[in-house]
mmCIF file of C-alpha atoms (C1' of nucleotides) in Angstrom:
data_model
loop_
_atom_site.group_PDB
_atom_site.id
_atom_site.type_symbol
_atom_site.label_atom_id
_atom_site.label_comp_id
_atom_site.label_asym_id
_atom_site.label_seq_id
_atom_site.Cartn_x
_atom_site.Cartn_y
_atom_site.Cartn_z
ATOM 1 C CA UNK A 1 0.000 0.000 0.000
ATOM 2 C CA UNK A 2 2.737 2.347 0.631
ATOM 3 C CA UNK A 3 4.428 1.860 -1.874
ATOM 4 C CA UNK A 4 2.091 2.271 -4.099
ATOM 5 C CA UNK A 5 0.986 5.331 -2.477
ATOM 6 C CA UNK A 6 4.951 6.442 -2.776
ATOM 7 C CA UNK A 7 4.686 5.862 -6.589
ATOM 8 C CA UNK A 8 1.707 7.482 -7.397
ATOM 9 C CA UNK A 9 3.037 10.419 -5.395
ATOM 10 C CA UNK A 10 5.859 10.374 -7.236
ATOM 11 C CA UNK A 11 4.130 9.797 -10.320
ATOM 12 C CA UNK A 12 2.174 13.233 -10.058
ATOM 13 C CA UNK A 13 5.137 15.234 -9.020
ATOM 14 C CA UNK A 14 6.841 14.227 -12.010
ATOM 15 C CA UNK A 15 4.107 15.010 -14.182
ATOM 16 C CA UNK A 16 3.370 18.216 -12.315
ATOM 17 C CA UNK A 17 6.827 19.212 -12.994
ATOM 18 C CA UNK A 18 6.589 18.283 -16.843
ATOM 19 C CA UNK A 19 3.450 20.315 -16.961
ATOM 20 C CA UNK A 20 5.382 23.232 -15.417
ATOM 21 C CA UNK A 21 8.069 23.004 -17.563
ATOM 22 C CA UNK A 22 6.024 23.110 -20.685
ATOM 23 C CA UNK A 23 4.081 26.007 -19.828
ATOM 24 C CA UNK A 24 7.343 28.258 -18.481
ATOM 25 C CA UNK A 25 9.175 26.701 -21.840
ATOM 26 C CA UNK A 26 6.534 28.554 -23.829
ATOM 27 C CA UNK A 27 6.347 31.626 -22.019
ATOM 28 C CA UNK A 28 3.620 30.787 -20.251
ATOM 29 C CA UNK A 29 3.086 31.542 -16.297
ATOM 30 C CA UNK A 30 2.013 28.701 -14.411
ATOM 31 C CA UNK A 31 -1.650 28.989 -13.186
ATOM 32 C CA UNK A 32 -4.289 26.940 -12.061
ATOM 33 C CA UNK A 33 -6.461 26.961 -15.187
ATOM 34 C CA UNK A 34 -3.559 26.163 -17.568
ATOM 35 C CA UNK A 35 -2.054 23.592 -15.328
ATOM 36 C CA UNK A 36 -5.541 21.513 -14.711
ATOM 37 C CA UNK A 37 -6.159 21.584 -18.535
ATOM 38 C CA UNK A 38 -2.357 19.985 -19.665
ATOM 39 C CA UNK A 39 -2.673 17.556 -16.870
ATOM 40 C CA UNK A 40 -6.022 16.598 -17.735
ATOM 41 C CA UNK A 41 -4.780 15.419 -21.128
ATOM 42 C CA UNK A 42 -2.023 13.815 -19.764
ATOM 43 C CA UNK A 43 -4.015 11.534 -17.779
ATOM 44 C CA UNK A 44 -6.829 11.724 -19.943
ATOM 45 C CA UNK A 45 -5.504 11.662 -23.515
ATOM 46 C CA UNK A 46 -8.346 11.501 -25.709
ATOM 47 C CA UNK A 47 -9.856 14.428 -27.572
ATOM 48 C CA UNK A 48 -11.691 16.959 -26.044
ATOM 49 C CA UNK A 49 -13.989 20.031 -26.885
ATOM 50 C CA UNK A 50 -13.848 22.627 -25.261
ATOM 51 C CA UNK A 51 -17.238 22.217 -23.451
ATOM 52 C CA UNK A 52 -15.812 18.770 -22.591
ATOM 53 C CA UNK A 53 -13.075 20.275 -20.885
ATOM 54 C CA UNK A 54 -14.852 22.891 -18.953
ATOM 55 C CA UNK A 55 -17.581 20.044 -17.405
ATOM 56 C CA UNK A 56 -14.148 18.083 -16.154
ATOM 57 C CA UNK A 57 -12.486 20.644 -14.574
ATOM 58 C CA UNK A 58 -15.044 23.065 -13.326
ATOM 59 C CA UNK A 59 -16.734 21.408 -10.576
ATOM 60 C CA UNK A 60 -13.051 21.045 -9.237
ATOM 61 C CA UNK A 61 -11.464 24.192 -9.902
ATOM 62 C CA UNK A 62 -13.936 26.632 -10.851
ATOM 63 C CA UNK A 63 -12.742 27.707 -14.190
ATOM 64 C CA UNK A 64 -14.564 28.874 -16.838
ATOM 65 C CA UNK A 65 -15.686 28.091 -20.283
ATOM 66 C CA UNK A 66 -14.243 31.032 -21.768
ATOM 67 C CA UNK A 67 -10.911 30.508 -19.703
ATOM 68 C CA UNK A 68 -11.079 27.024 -21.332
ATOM 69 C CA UNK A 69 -11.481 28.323 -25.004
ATOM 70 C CA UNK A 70 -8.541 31.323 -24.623
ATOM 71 C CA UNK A 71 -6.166 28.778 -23.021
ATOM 72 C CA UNK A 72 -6.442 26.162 -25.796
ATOM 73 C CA UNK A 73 -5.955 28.850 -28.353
ATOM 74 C CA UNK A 74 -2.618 30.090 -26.836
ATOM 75 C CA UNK A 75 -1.735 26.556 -26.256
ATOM 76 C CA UNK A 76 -2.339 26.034 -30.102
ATOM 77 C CA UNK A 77 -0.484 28.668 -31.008
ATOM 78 C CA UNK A 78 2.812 27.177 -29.707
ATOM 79 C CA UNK A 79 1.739 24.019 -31.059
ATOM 80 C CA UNK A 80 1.038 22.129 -27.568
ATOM 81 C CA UNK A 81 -2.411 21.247 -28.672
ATOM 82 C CA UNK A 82 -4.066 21.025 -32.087
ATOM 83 C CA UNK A 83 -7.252 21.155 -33.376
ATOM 84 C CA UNK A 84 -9.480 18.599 -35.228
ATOM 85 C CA UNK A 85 -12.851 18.365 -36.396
ATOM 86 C CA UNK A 86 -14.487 14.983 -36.426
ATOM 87 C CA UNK A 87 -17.914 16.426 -37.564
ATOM 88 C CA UNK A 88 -19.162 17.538 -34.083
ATOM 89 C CA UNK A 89 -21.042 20.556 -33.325
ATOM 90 C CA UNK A 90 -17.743 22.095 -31.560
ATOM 91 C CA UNK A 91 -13.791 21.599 -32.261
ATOM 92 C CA UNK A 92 -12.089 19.235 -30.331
ATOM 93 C CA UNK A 93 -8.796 19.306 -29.157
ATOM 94 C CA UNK A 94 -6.183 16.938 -28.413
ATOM 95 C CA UNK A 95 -2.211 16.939 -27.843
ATOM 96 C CA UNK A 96 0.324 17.655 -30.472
ATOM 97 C CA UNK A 97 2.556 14.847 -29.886
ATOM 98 C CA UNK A 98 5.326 14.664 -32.319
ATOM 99 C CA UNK A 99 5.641 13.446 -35.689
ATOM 100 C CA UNK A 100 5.979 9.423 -34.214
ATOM 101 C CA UNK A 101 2.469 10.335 -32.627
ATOM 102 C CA UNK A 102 1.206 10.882 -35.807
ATOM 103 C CA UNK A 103 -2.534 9.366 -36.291
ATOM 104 C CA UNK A 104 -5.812 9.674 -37.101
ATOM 105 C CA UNK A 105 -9.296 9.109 -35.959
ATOM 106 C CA UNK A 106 -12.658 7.072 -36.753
ATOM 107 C CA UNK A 107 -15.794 8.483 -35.744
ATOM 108 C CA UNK A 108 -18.638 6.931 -35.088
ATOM 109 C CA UNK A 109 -22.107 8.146 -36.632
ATOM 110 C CA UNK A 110 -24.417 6.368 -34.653
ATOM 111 C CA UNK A 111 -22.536 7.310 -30.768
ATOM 112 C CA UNK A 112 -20.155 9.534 -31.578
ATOM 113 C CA UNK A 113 -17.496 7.084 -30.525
ATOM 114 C CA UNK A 114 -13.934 8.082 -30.811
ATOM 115 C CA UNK A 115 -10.908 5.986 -32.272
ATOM 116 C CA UNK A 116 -7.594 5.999 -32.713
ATOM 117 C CA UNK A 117 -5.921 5.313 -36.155
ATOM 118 C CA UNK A 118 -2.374 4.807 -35.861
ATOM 119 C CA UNK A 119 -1.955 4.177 -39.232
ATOM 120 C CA UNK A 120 -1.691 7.607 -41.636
ATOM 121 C CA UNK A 121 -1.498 6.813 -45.086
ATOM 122 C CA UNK A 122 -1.590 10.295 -46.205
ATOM 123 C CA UNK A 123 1.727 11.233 -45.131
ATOM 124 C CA UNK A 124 3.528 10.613 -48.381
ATOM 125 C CA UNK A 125 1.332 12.277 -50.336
ATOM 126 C CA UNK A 126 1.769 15.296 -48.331
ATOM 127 C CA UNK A 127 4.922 15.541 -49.054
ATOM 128 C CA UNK A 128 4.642 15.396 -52.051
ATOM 129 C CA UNK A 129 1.556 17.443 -52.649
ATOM 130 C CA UNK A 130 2.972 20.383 -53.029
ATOM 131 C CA UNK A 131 4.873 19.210 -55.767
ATOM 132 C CA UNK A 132 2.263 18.123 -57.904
ATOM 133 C CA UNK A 133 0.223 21.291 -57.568
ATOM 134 C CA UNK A 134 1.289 24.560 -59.746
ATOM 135 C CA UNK A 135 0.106 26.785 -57.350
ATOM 136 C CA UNK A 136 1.005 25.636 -54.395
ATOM 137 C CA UNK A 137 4.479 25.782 -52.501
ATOM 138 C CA UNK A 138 4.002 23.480 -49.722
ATOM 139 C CA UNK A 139 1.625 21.489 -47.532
ATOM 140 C CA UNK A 140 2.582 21.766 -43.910
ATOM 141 C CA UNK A 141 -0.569 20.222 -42.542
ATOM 142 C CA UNK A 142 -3.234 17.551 -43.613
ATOM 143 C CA UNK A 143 -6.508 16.453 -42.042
ATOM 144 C CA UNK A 144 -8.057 12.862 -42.000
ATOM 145 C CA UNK A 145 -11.007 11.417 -40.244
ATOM 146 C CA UNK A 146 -12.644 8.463 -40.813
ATOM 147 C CA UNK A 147 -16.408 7.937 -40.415
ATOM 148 C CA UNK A 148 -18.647 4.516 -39.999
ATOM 149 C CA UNK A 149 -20.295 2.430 -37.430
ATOM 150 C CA UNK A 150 -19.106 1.199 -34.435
ATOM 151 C CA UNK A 151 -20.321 -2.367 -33.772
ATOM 152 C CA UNK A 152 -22.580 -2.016 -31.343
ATOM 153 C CA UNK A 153 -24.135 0.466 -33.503
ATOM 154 C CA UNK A 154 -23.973 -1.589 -36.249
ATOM 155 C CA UNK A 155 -26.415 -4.006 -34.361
ATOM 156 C CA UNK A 156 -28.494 -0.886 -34.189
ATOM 157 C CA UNK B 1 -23.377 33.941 -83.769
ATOM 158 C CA UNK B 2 -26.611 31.979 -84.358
ATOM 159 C CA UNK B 3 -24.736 29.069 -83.786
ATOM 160 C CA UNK B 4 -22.990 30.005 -80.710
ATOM 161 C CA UNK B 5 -26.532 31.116 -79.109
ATOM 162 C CA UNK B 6 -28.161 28.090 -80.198
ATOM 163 C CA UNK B 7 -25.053 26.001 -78.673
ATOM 164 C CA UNK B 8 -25.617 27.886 -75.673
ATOM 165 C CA UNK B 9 -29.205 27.741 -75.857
ATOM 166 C CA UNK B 10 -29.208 23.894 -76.182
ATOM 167 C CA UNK B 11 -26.868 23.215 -73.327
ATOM 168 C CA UNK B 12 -28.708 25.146 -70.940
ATOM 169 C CA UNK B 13 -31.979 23.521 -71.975
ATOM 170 C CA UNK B 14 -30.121 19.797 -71.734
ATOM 171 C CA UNK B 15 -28.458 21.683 -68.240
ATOM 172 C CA UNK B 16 -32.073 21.977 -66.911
ATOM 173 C CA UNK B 17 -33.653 19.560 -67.411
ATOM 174 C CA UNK B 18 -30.746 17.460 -66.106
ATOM 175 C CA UNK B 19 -31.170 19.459 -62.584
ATOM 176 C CA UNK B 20 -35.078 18.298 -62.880
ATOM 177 C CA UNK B 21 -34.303 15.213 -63.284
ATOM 178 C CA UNK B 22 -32.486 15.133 -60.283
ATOM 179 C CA UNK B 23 -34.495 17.141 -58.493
ATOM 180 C CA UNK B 24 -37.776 14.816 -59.448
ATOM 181 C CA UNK B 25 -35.134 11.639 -58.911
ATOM 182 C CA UNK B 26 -34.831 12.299 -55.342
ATOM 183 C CA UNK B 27 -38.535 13.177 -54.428
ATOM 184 C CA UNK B 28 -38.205 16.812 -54.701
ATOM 185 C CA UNK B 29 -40.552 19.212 -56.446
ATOM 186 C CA UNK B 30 -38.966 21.261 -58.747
ATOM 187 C CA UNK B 31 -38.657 24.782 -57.375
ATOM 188 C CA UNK B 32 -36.727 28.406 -58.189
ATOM 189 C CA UNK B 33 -34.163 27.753 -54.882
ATOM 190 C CA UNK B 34 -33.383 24.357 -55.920
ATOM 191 C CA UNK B 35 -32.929 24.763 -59.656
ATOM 192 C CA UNK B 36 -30.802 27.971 -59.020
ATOM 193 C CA UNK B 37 -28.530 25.924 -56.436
ATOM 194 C CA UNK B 38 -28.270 22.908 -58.235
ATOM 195 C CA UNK B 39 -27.033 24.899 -61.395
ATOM 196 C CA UNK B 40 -24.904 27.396 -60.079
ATOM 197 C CA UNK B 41 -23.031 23.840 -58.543
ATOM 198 C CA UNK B 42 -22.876 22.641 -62.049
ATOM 199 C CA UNK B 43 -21.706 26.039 -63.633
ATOM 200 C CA UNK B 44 -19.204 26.624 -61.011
ATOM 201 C CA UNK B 45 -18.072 23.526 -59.658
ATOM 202 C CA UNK B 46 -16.083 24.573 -56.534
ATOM 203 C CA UNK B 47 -16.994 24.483 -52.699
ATOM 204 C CA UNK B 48 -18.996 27.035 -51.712
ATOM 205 C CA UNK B 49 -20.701 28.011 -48.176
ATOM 206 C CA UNK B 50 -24.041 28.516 -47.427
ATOM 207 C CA UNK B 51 -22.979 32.313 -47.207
ATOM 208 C CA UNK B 52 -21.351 31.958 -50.655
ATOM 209 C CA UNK B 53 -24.134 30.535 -52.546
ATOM 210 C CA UNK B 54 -26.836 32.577 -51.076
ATOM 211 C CA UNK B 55 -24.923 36.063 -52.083
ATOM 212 C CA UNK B 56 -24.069 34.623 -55.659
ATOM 213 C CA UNK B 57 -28.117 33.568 -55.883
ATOM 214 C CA UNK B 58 -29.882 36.501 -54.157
ATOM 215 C CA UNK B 59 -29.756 39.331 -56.137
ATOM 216 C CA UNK B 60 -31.290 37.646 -59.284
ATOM 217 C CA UNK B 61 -33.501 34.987 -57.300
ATOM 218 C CA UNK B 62 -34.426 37.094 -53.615
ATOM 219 C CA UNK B 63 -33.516 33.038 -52.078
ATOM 220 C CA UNK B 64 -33.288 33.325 -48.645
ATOM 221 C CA UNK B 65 -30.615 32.450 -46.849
ATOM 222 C CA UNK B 66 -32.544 29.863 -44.291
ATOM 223 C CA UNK B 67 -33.995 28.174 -47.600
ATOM 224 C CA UNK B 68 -29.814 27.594 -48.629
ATOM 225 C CA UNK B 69 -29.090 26.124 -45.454
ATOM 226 C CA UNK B 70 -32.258 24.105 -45.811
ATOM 227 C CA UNK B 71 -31.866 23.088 -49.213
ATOM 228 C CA UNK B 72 -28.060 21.904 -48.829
ATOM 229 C CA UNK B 73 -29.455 19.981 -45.719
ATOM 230 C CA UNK B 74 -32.102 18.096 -47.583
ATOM 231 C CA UNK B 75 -29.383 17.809 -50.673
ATOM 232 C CA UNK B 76 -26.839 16.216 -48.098
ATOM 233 C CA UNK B 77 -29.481 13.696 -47.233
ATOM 234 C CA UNK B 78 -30.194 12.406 -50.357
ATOM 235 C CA UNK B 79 -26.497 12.002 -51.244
ATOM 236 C CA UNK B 80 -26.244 14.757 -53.907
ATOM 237 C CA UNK B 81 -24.095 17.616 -51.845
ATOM 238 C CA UNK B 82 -21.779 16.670 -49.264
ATOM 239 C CA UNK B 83 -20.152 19.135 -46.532
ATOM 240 C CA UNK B 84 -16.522 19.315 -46.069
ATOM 241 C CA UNK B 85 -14.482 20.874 -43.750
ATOM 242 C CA UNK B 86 -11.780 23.312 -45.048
ATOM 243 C CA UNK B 87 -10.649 25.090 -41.817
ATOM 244 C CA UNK B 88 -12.980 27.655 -42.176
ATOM 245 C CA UNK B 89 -15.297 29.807 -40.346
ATOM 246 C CA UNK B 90 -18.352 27.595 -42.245
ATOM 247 C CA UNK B 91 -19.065 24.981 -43.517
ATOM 248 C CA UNK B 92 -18.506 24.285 -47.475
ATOM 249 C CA UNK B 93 -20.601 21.798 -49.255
ATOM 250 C CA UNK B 94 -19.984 20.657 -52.576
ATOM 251 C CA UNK B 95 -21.553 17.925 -55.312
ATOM 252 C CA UNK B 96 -21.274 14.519 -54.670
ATOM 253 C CA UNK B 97 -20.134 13.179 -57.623
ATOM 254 C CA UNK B 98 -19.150 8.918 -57.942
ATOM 255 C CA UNK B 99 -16.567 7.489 -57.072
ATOM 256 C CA UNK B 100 -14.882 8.128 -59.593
ATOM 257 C CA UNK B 101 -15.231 11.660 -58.882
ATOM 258 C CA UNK B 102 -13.593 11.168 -55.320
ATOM 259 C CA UNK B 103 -10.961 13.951 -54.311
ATOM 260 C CA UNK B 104 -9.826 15.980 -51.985
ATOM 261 C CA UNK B 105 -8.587 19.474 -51.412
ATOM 262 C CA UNK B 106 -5.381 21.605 -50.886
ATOM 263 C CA UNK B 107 -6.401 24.862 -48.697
ATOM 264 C CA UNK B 108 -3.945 27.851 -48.225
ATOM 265 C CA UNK B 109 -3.364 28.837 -45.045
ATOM 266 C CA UNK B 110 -2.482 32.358 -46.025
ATOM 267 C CA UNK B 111 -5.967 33.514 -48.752
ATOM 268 C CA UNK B 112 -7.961 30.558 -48.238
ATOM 269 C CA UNK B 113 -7.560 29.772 -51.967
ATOM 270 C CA UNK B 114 -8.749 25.754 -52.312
ATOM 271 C CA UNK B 115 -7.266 23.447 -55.220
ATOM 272 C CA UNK B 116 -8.779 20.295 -56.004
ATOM 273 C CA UNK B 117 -6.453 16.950 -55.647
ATOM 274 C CA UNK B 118 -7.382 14.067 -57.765
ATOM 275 C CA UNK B 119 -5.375 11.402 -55.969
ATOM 276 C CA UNK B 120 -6.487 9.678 -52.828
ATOM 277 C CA UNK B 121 -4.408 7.976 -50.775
ATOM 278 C CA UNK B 122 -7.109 7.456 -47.788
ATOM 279 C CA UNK B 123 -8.688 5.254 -49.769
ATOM 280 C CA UNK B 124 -7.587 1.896 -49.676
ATOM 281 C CA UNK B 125 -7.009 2.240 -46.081
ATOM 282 C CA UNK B 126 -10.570 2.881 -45.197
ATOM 283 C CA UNK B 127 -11.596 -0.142 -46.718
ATOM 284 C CA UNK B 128 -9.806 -2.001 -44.405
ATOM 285 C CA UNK B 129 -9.860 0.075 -41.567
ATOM 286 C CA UNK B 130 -12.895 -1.067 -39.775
ATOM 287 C CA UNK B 131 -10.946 -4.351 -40.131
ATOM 288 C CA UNK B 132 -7.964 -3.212 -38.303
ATOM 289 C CA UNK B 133 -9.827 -1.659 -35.223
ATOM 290 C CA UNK B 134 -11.546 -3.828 -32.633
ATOM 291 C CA UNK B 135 -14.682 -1.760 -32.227
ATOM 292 C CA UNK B 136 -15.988 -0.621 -35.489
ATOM 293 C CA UNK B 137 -18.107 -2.704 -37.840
ATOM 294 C CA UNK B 138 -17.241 -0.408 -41.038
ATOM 295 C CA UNK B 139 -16.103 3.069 -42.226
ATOM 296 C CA UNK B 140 -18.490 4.826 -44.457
ATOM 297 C CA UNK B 141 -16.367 7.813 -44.851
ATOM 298 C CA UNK B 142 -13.657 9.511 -44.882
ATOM 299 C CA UNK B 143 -12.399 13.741 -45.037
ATOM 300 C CA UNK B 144 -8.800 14.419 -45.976
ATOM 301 C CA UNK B 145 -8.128 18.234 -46.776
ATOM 302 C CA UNK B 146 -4.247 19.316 -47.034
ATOM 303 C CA UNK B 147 -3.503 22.825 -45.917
ATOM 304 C CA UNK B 148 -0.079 24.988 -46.855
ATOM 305 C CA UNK B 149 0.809 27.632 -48.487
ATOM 306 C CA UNK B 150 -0.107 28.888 -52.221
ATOM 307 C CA UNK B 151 2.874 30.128 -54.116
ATOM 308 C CA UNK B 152 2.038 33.796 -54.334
ATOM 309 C CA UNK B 153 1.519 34.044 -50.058
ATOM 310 C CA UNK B 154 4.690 32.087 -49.847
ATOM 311 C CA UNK B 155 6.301 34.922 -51.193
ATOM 312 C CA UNK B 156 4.625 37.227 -48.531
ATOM 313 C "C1'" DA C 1 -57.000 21.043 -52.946
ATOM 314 C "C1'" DT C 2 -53.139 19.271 -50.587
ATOM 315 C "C1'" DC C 3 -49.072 19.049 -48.765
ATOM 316 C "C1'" DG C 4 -44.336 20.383 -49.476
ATOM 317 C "C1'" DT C 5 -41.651 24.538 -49.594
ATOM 318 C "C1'" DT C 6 -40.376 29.280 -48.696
ATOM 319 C "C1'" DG C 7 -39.437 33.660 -46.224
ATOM 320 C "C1'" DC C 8 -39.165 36.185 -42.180
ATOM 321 C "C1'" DA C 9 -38.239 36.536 -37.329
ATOM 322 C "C1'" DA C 10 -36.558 34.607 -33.539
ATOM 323 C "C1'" DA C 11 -34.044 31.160 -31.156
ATOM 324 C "C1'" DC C 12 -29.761 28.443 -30.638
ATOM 325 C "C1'" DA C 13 -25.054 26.775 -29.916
ATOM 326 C "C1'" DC C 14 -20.409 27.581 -30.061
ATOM 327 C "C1'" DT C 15 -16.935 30.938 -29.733
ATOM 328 C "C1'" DT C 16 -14.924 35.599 -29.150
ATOM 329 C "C1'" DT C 17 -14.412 40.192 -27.066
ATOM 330 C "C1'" DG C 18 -14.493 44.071 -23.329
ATOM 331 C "C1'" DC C 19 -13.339 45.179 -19.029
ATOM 332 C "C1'" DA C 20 -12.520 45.275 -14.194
ATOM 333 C "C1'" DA C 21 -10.592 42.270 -10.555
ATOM 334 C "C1'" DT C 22 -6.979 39.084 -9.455
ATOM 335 C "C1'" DG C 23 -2.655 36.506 -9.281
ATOM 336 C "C1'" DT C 24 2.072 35.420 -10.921
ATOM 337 C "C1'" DG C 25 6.895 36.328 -11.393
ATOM 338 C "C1'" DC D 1 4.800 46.182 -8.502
ATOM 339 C "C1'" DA D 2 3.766 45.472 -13.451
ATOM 340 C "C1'" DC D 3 1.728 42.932 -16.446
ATOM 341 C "C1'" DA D 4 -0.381 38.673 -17.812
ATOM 342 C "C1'" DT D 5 -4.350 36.137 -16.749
ATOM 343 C "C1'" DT D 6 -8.960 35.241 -15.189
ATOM 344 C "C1'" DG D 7 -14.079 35.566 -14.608
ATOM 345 C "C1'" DC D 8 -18.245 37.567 -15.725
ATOM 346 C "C1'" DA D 9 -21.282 39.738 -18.986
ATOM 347 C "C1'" DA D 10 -22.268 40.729 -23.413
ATOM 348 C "C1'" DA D 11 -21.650 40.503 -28.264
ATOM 349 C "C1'" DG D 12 -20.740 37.751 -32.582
ATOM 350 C "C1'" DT D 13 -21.297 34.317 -36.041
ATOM 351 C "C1'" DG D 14 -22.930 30.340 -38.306
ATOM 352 C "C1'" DT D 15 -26.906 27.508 -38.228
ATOM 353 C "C1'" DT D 16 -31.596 25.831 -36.888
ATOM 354 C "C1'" DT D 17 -36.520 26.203 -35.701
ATOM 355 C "C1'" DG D 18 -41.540 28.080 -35.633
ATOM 356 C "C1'" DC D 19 -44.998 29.549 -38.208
ATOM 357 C "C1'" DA D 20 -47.914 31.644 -41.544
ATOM 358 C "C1'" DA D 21 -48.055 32.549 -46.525
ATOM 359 C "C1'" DC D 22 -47.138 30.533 -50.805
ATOM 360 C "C1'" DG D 23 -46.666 27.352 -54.716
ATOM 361 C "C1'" DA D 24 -45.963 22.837 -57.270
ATOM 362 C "C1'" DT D 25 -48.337 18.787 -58.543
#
DNA sequence: ATCGTTGCAAACACTTTGCAATGTG
DNA sequence: CACATTGCAAAGTGTTTGCAACGAT
């Protein structure tokens, strides 16, 4: 028991120093708002709108929606989150892991089910892309969502 | 100059009743709205917004811009529009075409400007993508938009 | 004549902005 | 202490809904 106390203890002062470093490495000063919302993806790393976000960490910390929606655009801004629409009513959000975190999602219609999709097969051709367009110079980003029915759905 | 105007004449007679057909295909009566949608889609075949098609159509037809949203809405359901997401403040919709029409888009970043790309490489992957994931019966769908930079805002 | 369709006004949902109070470095 | 950051209220924007008038079949 204590020891696994010790660990998790440990566990969240590591990760509360990560989060810290992030936000001073970006300019950012470290306050409650910004620090519940990084380590709630860290725990919790799925995406999130912004609505989603507000409903976790409210209740707890008492921050508010519109906090939610200025932090994850500075946070986007220095590329710590990014944005992707998988045909909801609001944007979701989810960390910007580096290029070996690469993926993509599947969505499903019927629940609204989220997946991930390791596998990106649109990579190469955005490298390319540019290339094969005459008016274009290059392709920095791409955007790829797939959409069906999850099986339980599927059974309606 | 006869021959020209009668040219012209004959495709736009062969262009509407085309968009009737449709129109009658799918269970819809044939109205002013729809017939001016469908055909500015056929005449200009590029995304457009709700916002877009509603100030190119207004001034000659008075079409409201509720009836637009409407009309794409009831289009999307029968399969002849489909939405896509470019990054943008709305939503665009454009015609769904077979698949041998399938393609995708290149958006600028810097004026928005949207090029068509004919290759899809999304495509054999979501065939077998409901295959590869544990939950999900079948994807239906898929969105793949690239986004960079066009030559000309390259240059600043 | 009937029922779908349209226009207008109002409601909605998500997101952004203004500003005074607060908290961080 | 100075300035960034937050919360609250209000405004914005894209989209949807209610309803009575209208129009296609």
């Amino acid at each position: 028991m204590k020891k696994t106390k010790n660990t998790t203890t440990t566990t969240n002062r590591n990760k509360k120093a990560e989060v810290e470093a992030l936000l001073r490495g970006n300019g950012f000063k470290v306050t409650g708002p910004r620090t519940a919302i990084l380590s709630l993806f860290s725990e919790k790393c799925a995406p999130m709108s912004a609505e989603q976000i507000f409903k976790k960490l409210s209740p707890d910390t008492g921050v508010d929606l519109v906090t939610v929606y200025r932090t994850m655009a500075s946070f986007e801004e220095k590329g710590i989150m990014k944005r992707i629409d998988l045909h909801k009513d609001a944007v979701y959000f989810e960390i910007n892991g580096d290029d070996t975190h690469h993926h993509h999602h599947i969505v499903c219609n019927g629940c609204g089910k989220i997946e991930k999709m390791e596998k990106c097969p649109a990579e190469p051709l955005a490298r390319t892309a540019a290339s094969h367009s005459a008016h274009f110079a290059e392709v920095t980003a791409h955007s790829l969502e797939f959409f069906g029915m999850c099986k339980s759905c599927a059974k309606h």
